[in-house]
Coordinates of C-alpha atoms in Angstrom, one line a residue:
M1 CA -17.9 32.4 56.6
S2 CA -20.4 34.1 54.3
M3 CA -17.7 36.6 53.2
F4 CA -15.5 33.7 52.3
E5 CA -18.3 32.1 50.3
D6 CA -19.1 35.4 48.5
A7 CA -15.4 35.8 47.5
N8 CA -15.3 32.2 46.3
R9 CA -18.4 32.6 44.2
K10 CA -17.1 35.9 42.8
Q11 CA -13.8 34.2 41.9
I12 CA -15.6 31.3 40.2
S13 CA -17.8 33.7 38.3
N14 CA -14.8 35.7 37.0
R15 CA -13.1 32.5 35.9
R16 CA -16.2 31.4 34.0
K17 CA -16.4 34.7 32.3
K18 CA -12.8 34.5 31.3
D19 CA -13.3 30.9 30.0
L20 CA -16.3 32.1 28.0
Y21 CA -14.4 35.0 26.5
L22 CA -11.5 32.8 25.5
H23 CA -13.8 30.2 24.1
L24 CA -15.5 32.8 21.9
L25 CA -12.1 34.1 20.9
F26 CA -10.9 30.7 19.8
I27 CA -14.2 30.1 17.9
V28 CA -13.8 33.4 16.0
A29 CA -10.1 32.7 15.2
T30 CA -10.9 29.2 14.0
S31 CA -13.9 30.5 11.9
I32 CA -11.7 33.2 10.2
G33 CA -9.1 30.5 9.3
I34 CA -11.8 28.1 7.9
I35 CA -13.6 30.9 6.0
A36 CA -10.3 32.0 4.4
L37 CA -9.4 28.5 3.5
M38 CA -12.8 27.8 2.0
A39 CA -12.7 31.0 0.0
L40 CA -9.3 30.0 -1.4
L41 CA -10.5 26.5 -2.2
I42 CA -13.7 27.7 -3.9
N43 CA -11.7 30.2 -6.0
I44 CA -9.3 27.5 -7.1
I45 CA -12.0 25.0 -7.9
M46 CA -14.0 27.6 -9.9
D47 CA -10.9 28.5 -11.9
G48 CA -9.6 25.0 -12.5
I49 CA -12.6 22.7 -12.7
S50 CA -12.8 23.2 -16.5
R51 CA -9.2 22.1 -17.2
L52 CA -8.8 18.8 -15.4
D53 CA -7.6 17.1 -18.6
L54 CA -4.0 17.3 -17.4
F55 CA -3.1 13.6 -17.3
T56 CA -2.7 12.9 -21.0
N57 CA -0.9 16.0 -22.3
Y58 CA 2.7 17.2 -21.8
P59 CA 3.6 20.8 -21.0
S60 CA 3.2 23.1 -24.0
R61 CA 3.6 26.8 -24.8
V62 CA 0.0 26.7 -26.0
A63 CA -2.4 26.7 -23.1
G64 CA -5.0 24.7 -25.0
R65 CA -2.6 21.8 -25.5
A66 CA -0.8 22.0 -22.2
G67 CA -0.9 19.4 -19.4
M68 CA 1.2 18.1 -16.6
K69 CA 1.6 14.4 -17.4
S70 CA 5.4 14.5 -17.0
A71 CA 5.1 16.5 -13.7
I72 CA 2.6 14.0 -12.3
V73 CA 4.7 11.0 -13.3
G74 CA 7.8 12.7 -12.0
S75 CA 6.2 13.3 -8.6
I76 CA 5.1 9.7 -8.4
Y77 CA 8.6 8.4 -9.3
M78 CA 10.2 10.7 -6.8
V79 CA 7.9 9.4 -4.0
L80 CA 8.5 5.8 -5.0
I81 CA 12.3 6.4 -4.7
M82 CA 12.0 8.4 -1.5
T83 CA 9.7 6.0 0.4
P84 CA 12.0 3.0 0.9
I85 CA 15.1 5.1 1.5
S86 CA 13.5 7.4 4.0
F87 CA 11.7 4.6 5.8
I88 CA 14.7 2.5 6.2
L89 CA 17.0 5.3 7.3
G90 CA 14.5 7.2 9.4
V91 CA 13.0 4.2 11.3
G92 CA 16.4 2.6 11.7
A93 CA 17.8 5.8 13.2
A94 CA 14.8 6.0 15.5
I95 CA 15.2 2.4 16.7
Y96 CA 18.9 2.9 17.4
L97 CA 18.4 6.1 19.3
E98 CA 15.5 4.7 21.4
E99 CA 16.5 1.1 22.0
Y100 CA 20.3 0.8 21.6
A101 CA 22.0 4.1 22.1
K102 CA 23.2 5.0 25.6
K103 CA 21.6 8.0 27.2
N104 CA 24.6 10.4 27.4
R105 CA 25.6 13.8 26.2
I106 CA 26.4 12.7 22.7
T107 CA 22.9 11.1 22.3
R108 CA 21.2 14.2 23.7
F109 CA 23.3 16.4 21.3
I110 CA 22.3 14.2 18.3
Q111 CA 18.7 14.3 19.4
L112 CA 18.8 18.1 19.8
N113 CA 20.2 18.4 16.3
I114 CA 17.6 16.1 14.7
S115 CA 14.8 18.1 16.4
T116 CA 16.4 21.3 15.1
L117 CA 16.7 20.0 11.6
A118 CA 13.0 19.2 11.5
G119 CA 12.3 22.9 11.5
V120 CA 15.0 24.1 9.1
P121 CA 13.7 25.9 6.0
S122 CA 13.5 23.7 3.0
I123 CA 15.8 25.9 0.9
V124 CA 18.7 24.8 3.1
Y125 CA 18.1 21.2 2.1
G126 CA 18.2 22.4 -1.5
I127 CA 21.6 24.0 -1.0
L128 CA 22.8 20.8 0.7
G129 CA 21.5 18.6 -2.1
L130 CA 23.1 20.8 -4.7
T131 CA 26.4 20.5 -2.9
I132 CA 26.4 16.8 -2.2
F133 CA 24.4 15.1 -4.9
V134 CA 24.4 17.3 -7.9
R135 CA 28.1 18.5 -7.7
G136 CA 29.8 16.3 -5.1
L137 CA 28.5 12.9 -6.4
A138 CA 28.0 14.2 -10.0
L139 CA 24.4 13.0 -10.2
D140 CA 23.5 16.2 -12.2
R141 CA 19.9 17.3 -12.3
S142 CA 18.6 13.8 -12.3
L143 CA 15.5 12.2 -10.7
L144 CA 17.8 10.4 -8.2
S145 CA 19.4 13.6 -7.0
G146 CA 16.0 15.1 -6.5
A147 CA 14.7 12.1 -4.5
L148 CA 17.8 12.1 -2.3
T149 CA 17.5 15.8 -1.6
M150 CA 13.9 15.4 -0.6
T151 CA 14.9 12.4 1.5
L152 CA 17.1 14.7 3.5
L153 CA 14.2 17.0 3.9
V154 CA 11.8 14.4 5.4
L155 CA 14.3 12.4 7.4
P156 CA 14.2 14.5 10.6
V157 CA 10.4 14.5 10.6
I158 CA 10.3 10.7 10.2
I159 CA 13.0 10.1 12.9
V160 CA 11.2 12.3 15.4
S161 CA 7.7 10.8 14.7
A162 CA 9.1 7.3 14.8
Q163 CA 10.9 8.0 18.1
E164 CA 7.6 9.2 19.6
A165 CA 5.8 6.2 18.4
I166 CA 8.4 3.8 19.8
R167 CA 8.6 5.7 23.1
A168 CA 4.8 5.3 23.5
V169 CA 5.1 1.5 23.7
P170 CA 4.7 0.5 27.4
R171 CA 7.8 -0.7 29.2
A172 CA 5.9 -3.7 30.4
R173 CA 5.7 -5.0 26.8
R174 CA 9.4 -5.1 26.6
D175 CA 9.8 -6.7 30.0
A176 CA 7.4 -9.4 29.1
S177 CA 9.3 -10.2 25.9
F178 CA 12.6 -10.3 27.8
A179 CA 11.0 -12.6 30.5
L180 CA 10.1 -15.1 27.7
G181 CA 13.7 -15.3 26.7
A182 CA 13.7 -13.0 23.7
T183 CA 16.8 -11.2 22.6
K184 CA 17.0 -7.4 22.2
W185 CA 16.4 -7.5 18.5
Q186 CA 13.6 -10.1 18.8
T187 CA 11.9 -7.8 21.3
V188 CA 12.3 -4.8 19.0
Y189 CA 11.2 -6.6 15.9
R190 CA 8.3 -8.7 17.3
S191 CA 7.0 -6.6 20.1
V192 CA 8.0 -2.9 19.9
L193 CA 7.7 -2.4 16.1
P194 CA 4.2 -4.0 15.8
S195 CA 3.0 -1.9 18.7
S196 CA 4.3 1.4 17.2
I197 CA 3.9 0.7 13.5
S198 CA 0.7 2.8 13.2
G199 CA 2.4 5.9 14.5
I200 CA 5.5 5.3 12.4
L201 CA 3.5 4.8 9.2
T202 CA 1.4 7.9 10.0
G203 CA 4.6 10.0 10.4
V204 CA 6.2 8.6 7.2
I205 CA 3.1 9.3 5.1
L206 CA 2.7 12.8 6.4
A207 CA 6.4 13.6 5.8
L208 CA 6.0 12.3 2.2
S209 CA 3.0 14.5 1.8
R210 CA 5.1 17.5 2.8
A211 CA 7.7 16.5 0.3
I212 CA 5.2 16.4 -2.6
G213 CA 4.3 20.1 -2.1
E214 CA 7.9 21.4 -1.7
T215 CA 9.4 23.4 -4.5
A216 CA 12.4 25.3 -3.2
P217 CA 14.8 22.3 -2.8
L218 CA 14.1 21.1 -6.3
V219 CA 14.5 24.5 -7.8
M220 CA 17.9 24.8 -6.1
I221 CA 19.2 21.5 -7.5
G222 CA 18.0 22.6 -11.0
A223 CA 14.9 20.6 -11.7
L224 CA 13.4 21.7 -15.0
T225 CA 10.3 23.7 -15.4
F226 CA 9.5 22.4 -18.9
V227 CA 9.8 18.6 -19.5
A228 CA 7.9 17.1 -22.5
F229 CA 9.0 13.5 -21.8
L230 CA 8.7 10.9 -19.2
P231 CA 11.9 9.9 -17.3
S232 CA 13.0 6.4 -18.4
S233 CA 15.6 6.0 -15.6
I234 CA 16.6 7.5 -12.3
M235 CA 19.4 9.5 -14.0
D236 CA 17.0 11.3 -16.4
Q237 CA 15.9 14.9 -15.9
F238 CA 12.5 15.5 -14.4
T239 CA 10.0 17.9 -13.1
V240 CA 7.3 17.8 -10.4
M241 CA 3.8 19.2 -9.9
P242 CA 4.8 22.2 -7.7
I243 CA 7.4 23.4 -10.3
Q244 CA 5.0 23.0 -13.2
I245 CA 2.3 25.0 -11.3
F246 CA 4.8 27.7 -10.5
N247 CA 5.8 27.9 -14.1
W248 CA 2.2 28.4 -15.2
L249 CA 1.5 31.0 -12.5
S250 CA 4.5 33.0 -13.6
R251 CA 3.0 33.5 -17.1
P252 CA 0.7 36.5 -17.7
Q253 CA -2.0 34.7 -19.7
V254 CA -5.2 33.9 -17.8
S255 CA -5.5 30.5 -19.5
F256 CA -2.2 29.3 -17.9
H257 CA -3.5 30.5 -14.5
E258 CA -6.6 28.2 -15.0
L259 CA -4.2 25.4 -15.8
A260 CA -2.3 26.1 -12.5
A261 CA -5.6 26.0 -10.6
S262 CA -6.3 22.6 -12.2
G263 CA -2.9 21.4 -11.2
I264 CA -3.4 22.6 -7.6
I265 CA -6.7 20.6 -7.5
V266 CA -4.9 17.4 -8.7
M267 CA -2.1 17.9 -6.1
M268 CA -4.6 18.6 -3.3
V269 CA -6.4 15.4 -4.2
M270 CA -3.2 13.4 -4.0
L271 CA -2.4 15.0 -0.6
V272 CA -5.9 14.2 0.7
L273 CA -5.6 10.6 -0.4
M274 CA -2.2 10.2 1.3
N275 CA -3.6 11.7 4.5
I276 CA -6.6 9.4 4.4
S277 CA -4.4 6.4 3.8
A278 CA -2.4 7.5 6.9
I279 CA -5.6 7.6 9.0
I280 CA -6.8 4.2 7.6
L281 CA -3.4 2.5 8.4
R282 CA -3.3 4.0 11.9
N283 CA -6.8 2.8 12.7
K284 CA -6.2 -0.6 11.2
Y285 CA -3.0 -1.3 13.2
S286 CA -4.5 0.2 16.3
K287 CA -7.4 -2.3 16.2
Q288 CA -5.0 -5.2 15.6
I289 CA -2.9 -4.2 18.6

């Protein structure tokens, strides 16, 4: 009996040592990542804090007069066009796949492809947007073609996140709705969607946050790097913040690199605000439910 207890204690001691070593390893790995991120942020802030007057000036070949007013407005316009289209298509597809589609091979094949598309490199969506919207539909290098291309980029992410949110709604809630005489759509609209709206909105906002920082798809469809005007319609040419930042970083002058650092600060502030809004919306609707 004592031999068995000694062996058991030894095994428990070994497991605790392994757990301690792994715990220390995870702490070291996390610390390295945080330190590298903080060093990068501090470097960007030190370089760009003196040139935050980017909101009133258009891009210029003279660094002292350059700004990114057109890029900021172009990014905002693109998000405003993307949001309703991606929300309607993404959430609608998720509702159909989870609530109406039959669970067969075709549905599983579609689901597999959607999950795969969520991990496809963004440059592929740029090629697809160039083929379909710029050349196929003759939308040229317009704000509309850019917004539709970025909608293709975020749709798989929105569909997957919306499906997970809808799937998390308890089956008992649906059964209770049906027991009260509600139809299928009434159950989805008045019971399932209110219960899953926090997860859906979180997924949509995070997907749009990803789209704001993407450059490759817009470069592929021919978005301009120098735009000294604001788009007056969805068919006008445009630029966005990542492209303007890339343009400044490609120049050899240090003053343009400082402008790029300032642009990165502005873009990070926008991303942080969008992520905070996602958290607030999620907490708000979670409390209501």
